[in-house]
Amino acid sequence: MRLIAANWKMNKTVSETEDYIKKFLKLVGKLEDREVLLCPPFTSLYVAGKLLKDTPVKLGAQNCFYEKSGAFTGEVSLPMLKELGCSYVIVGHSERRRIFCESDEVINKKLVACLEEGIRPILCVGERIEDREAGMTFKVVETQIRLALSGIEKYTDSVDIAYEPVWAIGTGVPATPEDAVEVHRFIKEVLKDLNPGSEGRTRVLYGGSVKPENASEFMKHEEIEGLLVGGASLDPESFAKIVNSF
Ligand code: 13P
């Protein structure tokens, strides 16, 4: 089933989250043929979990730490997220890599912890504009995937991947669907190489300036198995349009 996910990033208070979810649930139907996921900030997860309980909309976090508990000031663990009803965690978003200096090694540890805890990670990968201009897109994406999945290659079926070219995030300039398809196919090849027996249960999502106006252009392609939406997911009507666009 294709996955349409909202990454709210550092937006929305608890009361704004309540308003959003009440509106959003009225705008989406039973969602029998697609999976829909909201990833609010940590502070909103408790109330979001209560409102989404017994609905078809899933809950996820935008980040996690890899230890279960202990002296890690400011961090949030996977058992904490699980108790709030999170079934997904976004790992290795380019903003975490760039602004918070998250390394491939840390991302790998987070993925291992997610698999141990039974929370499905959405691993984010994507090249910067200078990589693309240097013809390095495939190399960068492959390296990010291989390092992130190092030692857990056998479990690729329990992971989803979001291809988010850094230059398309928050710029209003998405990749063309054709460029995205090319990278998605490549990612599938890398996954096949890593885990030859795999049933292909890893979905490859596209993220970067997805809007209600362009969502269906991406979803026309079978290689695009979902979307990870930032800015356009902040308004319930706009995100519902994206969810209902295919
Ligand atoms: P935008 O949709 O705002 O470009 O953000 C994409 C993103 O980073 C989702 O994780």
mmCIF file of N, CA and C in Angstrom, residues 162-206:
data_model
loop_
_atom_site.group_PDB
_atom_site.id
_atom_site.type_symbol
_atom_site.label_atom_id
_atom_site.label_comp_id
_atom_site.label_asym_id
_atom_site.label_seq_id
_atom_site.Cartn_x
_atom_site.Cartn_y
_atom_site.Cartn_z
ATOM 1 N N ALA A 162 12.758 7.463 1.948
ATOM 2 C CA ALA A 162 12.252 8.665 1.281
ATOM 3 C C ALA A 162 13.400 9.295 0.508
ATOM 4 N N TYR A 163 13.208 9.420 -0.805
ATOM 5 C CA TYR A 163 14.176 10.149 -1.613
ATOM 6 C C TYR A 163 13.779 11.623 -1.583
ATOM 7 N N GLU A 164 14.618 12.413 -0.914
ATOM 8 C CA GLU A 164 14.340 13.846 -0.787
ATOM 9 C C GLU A 164 15.562 14.634 -1.249
ATOM 10 N N PRO A 165 15.600 15.019 -2.529
ATOM 11 C CA PRO A 165 16.733 15.830 -2.978
ATOM 12 C C PRO A 165 16.760 17.126 -2.166
ATOM 13 N N VAL A 166 17.911 17.433 -1.592
ATOM 14 C CA VAL A 166 17.995 18.565 -0.654
ATOM 15 C C VAL A 166 17.574 19.863 -1.328
ATOM 16 N N TRP A 167 17.916 20.010 -2.602
ATOM 17 C CA TRP A 167 17.618 21.241 -3.332
ATOM 18 C C TRP A 167 16.124 21.405 -3.608
ATOM 19 N N ALA A 168 15.347 20.351 -3.397
ATOM 20 C CA ALA A 168 13.897 20.440 -3.652
ATOM 21 C C ALA A 168 13.112 20.689 -2.369
ATOM 22 N N ILE A 169 13.780 20.612 -1.222
ATOM 23 C CA ILE A 169 13.070 20.726 0.054
ATOM 24 C C ILE A 169 12.821 22.189 0.391
ATOM 25 N N GLY A 170 11.550 22.531 0.526
ATOM 26 C CA GLY A 170 11.173 23.865 0.960
ATOM 27 C C GLY A 170 11.491 24.961 -0.044
ATOM 28 N N THR A 171 11.802 24.604 -1.273
ATOM 29 C CA THR A 171 12.189 25.612 -2.270
ATOM 30 C C THR A 171 11.057 25.940 -3.231
ATOM 31 N N GLY A 172 10.025 25.113 -3.255
ATOM 32 C CA GLY A 172 8.969 25.289 -4.249
ATOM 33 C C GLY A 172 9.350 24.717 -5.603
ATOM 34 N N VAL A 173 10.556 24.178 -5.697
ATOM 35 C CA VAL A 173 11.019 23.586 -6.965
ATOM 36 C C VAL A 173 11.207 22.082 -6.775
ATOM 37 N N PRO A 174 10.179 21.282 -7.089
ATOM 38 C CA PRO A 174 10.324 19.838 -6.917
ATOM 39 C C PRO A 174 11.200 19.235 -8.009
ATOM 40 N N ALA A 175 11.674 18.020 -7.761
ATOM 41 C CA ALA A 175 12.286 17.258 -8.862
ATOM 42 C C ALA A 175 11.189 17.007 -9.884
ATOM 43 N N THR A 176 11.561 16.791 -11.146
ATOM 44 C CA THR A 176 10.519 16.368 -12.089
ATOM 45 C C THR A 176 10.163 14.923 -11.734
ATOM 46 N N PRO A 177 8.932 14.513 -11.980
ATOM 47 C CA PRO A 177 8.579 13.111 -11.696
ATOM 48 C C PRO A 177 9.540 12.151 -12.404
ATOM 49 N N GLU A 178 9.979 12.514 -13.608
ATOM 50 C CA GLU A 178 10.886 11.623 -14.363
ATOM 51 C C GLU A 178 12.238 11.485 -13.650
ATOM 52 N N ASP A 179 12.765 12.606 -13.151
ATOM 53 C CA ASP A 179 14.034 12.532 -12.407
ATOM 54 C C ASP A 179 13.856 11.704 -11.138
ATOM 55 N N ALA A 180 12.728 11.887 -10.467
ATOM 56 C CA ALA A 180 12.478 11.126 -9.244
ATOM 57 C C ALA A 180 12.397 9.635 -9.574
ATOM 58 N N VAL A 181 11.669 9.305 -10.641
ATOM 59 C CA VAL A 181 11.518 7.890 -11.023
ATOM 60 C C VAL A 181 12.881 7.249 -11.269
ATOM 61 N N GLU A 182 13.772 7.991 -11.916
ATOM 62 C CA GLU A 182 15.102 7.461 -12.220
ATOM 63 C C GLU A 182 15.846 7.095 -10.924
ATOM 64 N N VAL A 183 15.771 7.990 -9.949
ATOM 65 C CA VAL A 183 16.463 7.716 -8.680
ATOM 66 C C VAL A 183 15.746 6.602 -7.917
ATOM 67 N N HIS A 184 14.412 6.599 -7.956
ATOM 68 C CA HIS A 184 13.670 5.534 -7.262
ATOM 69 C C HIS A 184 14.049 4.153 -7.810
ATOM 70 N N ARG A 185 14.148 4.070 -9.145
ATOM 71 C CA ARG A 185 14.544 2.779 -9.752
ATOM 72 C C ARG A 185 15.934 2.374 -9.272
ATOM 73 N N PHE A 186 16.805 3.367 -9.223
ATOM 74 C CA PHE A 186 18.168 3.101 -8.778
ATOM 75 C C PHE A 186 18.167 2.606 -7.325
ATOM 76 N N ILE A 187 17.375 3.247 -6.471
ATOM 77 C CA ILE A 187 17.304 2.840 -5.057
ATOM 78 C C ILE A 187 16.819 1.386 -4.953
ATOM 79 N N LYS A 188 15.837 1.029 -5.777
ATOM 80 C CA LYS A 188 15.333 -0.356 -5.787
ATOM 81 C C LYS A 188 16.450 -1.342 -6.160
ATOM 82 N N GLU A 189 17.311 -0.924 -7.109
ATOM 83 C CA GLU A 189 18.432 -1.784 -7.515
ATOM 84 C C GLU A 189 19.411 -1.958 -6.355
ATOM 85 N N VAL A 190 19.693 -0.856 -5.655
ATOM 86 C CA VAL A 190 20.616 -0.927 -4.513
ATOM 87 C C VAL A 190 20.029 -1.876 -3.456
ATOM 88 N N LEU A 191 18.739 -1.770 -3.222
ATOM 89 C CA LEU A 191 18.091 -2.618 -2.207
ATOM 90 C C LEU A 191 18.149 -4.083 -2.619
ATOM 91 N N LYS A 192 17.955 -4.339 -3.911
ATOM 92 C CA LYS A 192 18.007 -5.711 -4.406
ATOM 93 C C LYS A 192 19.397 -6.297 -4.188
ATOM 94 N N ASP A 193 20.400 -5.449 -4.415
ATOM 95 C CA ASP A 193 21.776 -5.884 -4.238
ATOM 96 C C ASP A 193 22.080 -6.155 -2.753
ATOM 97 N N LEU A 194 21.538 -5.310 -1.881
ATOM 98 C CA LEU A 194 21.789 -5.466 -0.445
ATOM 99 C C LEU A 194 21.089 -6.694 0.116
ATOM 100 N N ASN A 195 19.893 -6.963 -0.385
ATOM 101 C CA ASN A 195 19.057 -8.020 0.200
ATOM 102 C C ASN A 195 18.361 -8.768 -0.930
ATOM 103 N N PRO A 196 19.135 -9.654 -1.600
ATOM 104 C CA PRO A 196 18.636 -10.289 -2.829
ATOM 105 C C PRO A 196 17.327 -11.053 -2.640
ATOM 106 N N GLY A 197 17.121 -11.632 -1.483
ATOM 107 C CA GLY A 197 15.896 -12.418 -1.301
ATOM 108 C C GLY A 197 14.679 -11.566 -0.975
ATOM 109 N N SER A 198 14.867 -10.277 -0.929
ATOM 110 C CA SER A 198 13.806 -9.403 -0.406
ATOM 111 C C SER A 198 12.569 -9.407 -1.294
ATOM 112 N N GLU A 199 11.428 -9.301 -0.663
ATOM 113 C CA GLU A 199 10.155 -9.286 -1.389
ATOM 114 C C GLU A 199 9.855 -7.887 -1.917
ATOM 115 N N GLY A 200 10.753 -6.947 -1.660
ATOM 116 C CA GLY A 200 10.523 -5.585 -2.134
ATOM 117 C C GLY A 200 9.496 -4.840 -1.317
ATOM 118 N N ARG A 201 9.461 -5.111 -0.030
ATOM 119 C CA ARG A 201 8.465 -4.439 0.809
ATOM 120 C C ARG A 201 8.912 -3.045 1.254
ATOM 121 N N THR A 202 10.107 -2.658 0.856
ATOM 122 C CA THR A 202 10.548 -1.292 1.148
ATOM 123 C C THR A 202 9.891 -0.343 0.163
ATOM 124 N N ARG A 203 9.096 0.578 0.676
ATOM 125 C CA ARG A 203 8.506 1.574 -0.230
ATOM 126 C C ARG A 203 9.499 2.717 -0.419
ATOM 127 N N VAL A 204 9.569 3.232 -1.631
ATOM 128 C CA VAL A 204 10.418 4.395 -1.879
ATOM 129 C C VAL A 204 9.485 5.591 -2.117
ATOM 130 N N LEU A 205 9.555 6.556 -1.186
ATOM 131 C CA LEU A 205 8.698 7.744 -1.246
ATOM 132 C C LEU A 205 9.477 8.897 -1.862
ATOM 133 N N TYR A 206 8.755 9.842 -2.426
ATOM 134 C CA TYR A 206 9.398 11.071 -2.884
ATOM 135 C C TYR A 206 9.033 12.219 -1.933
#
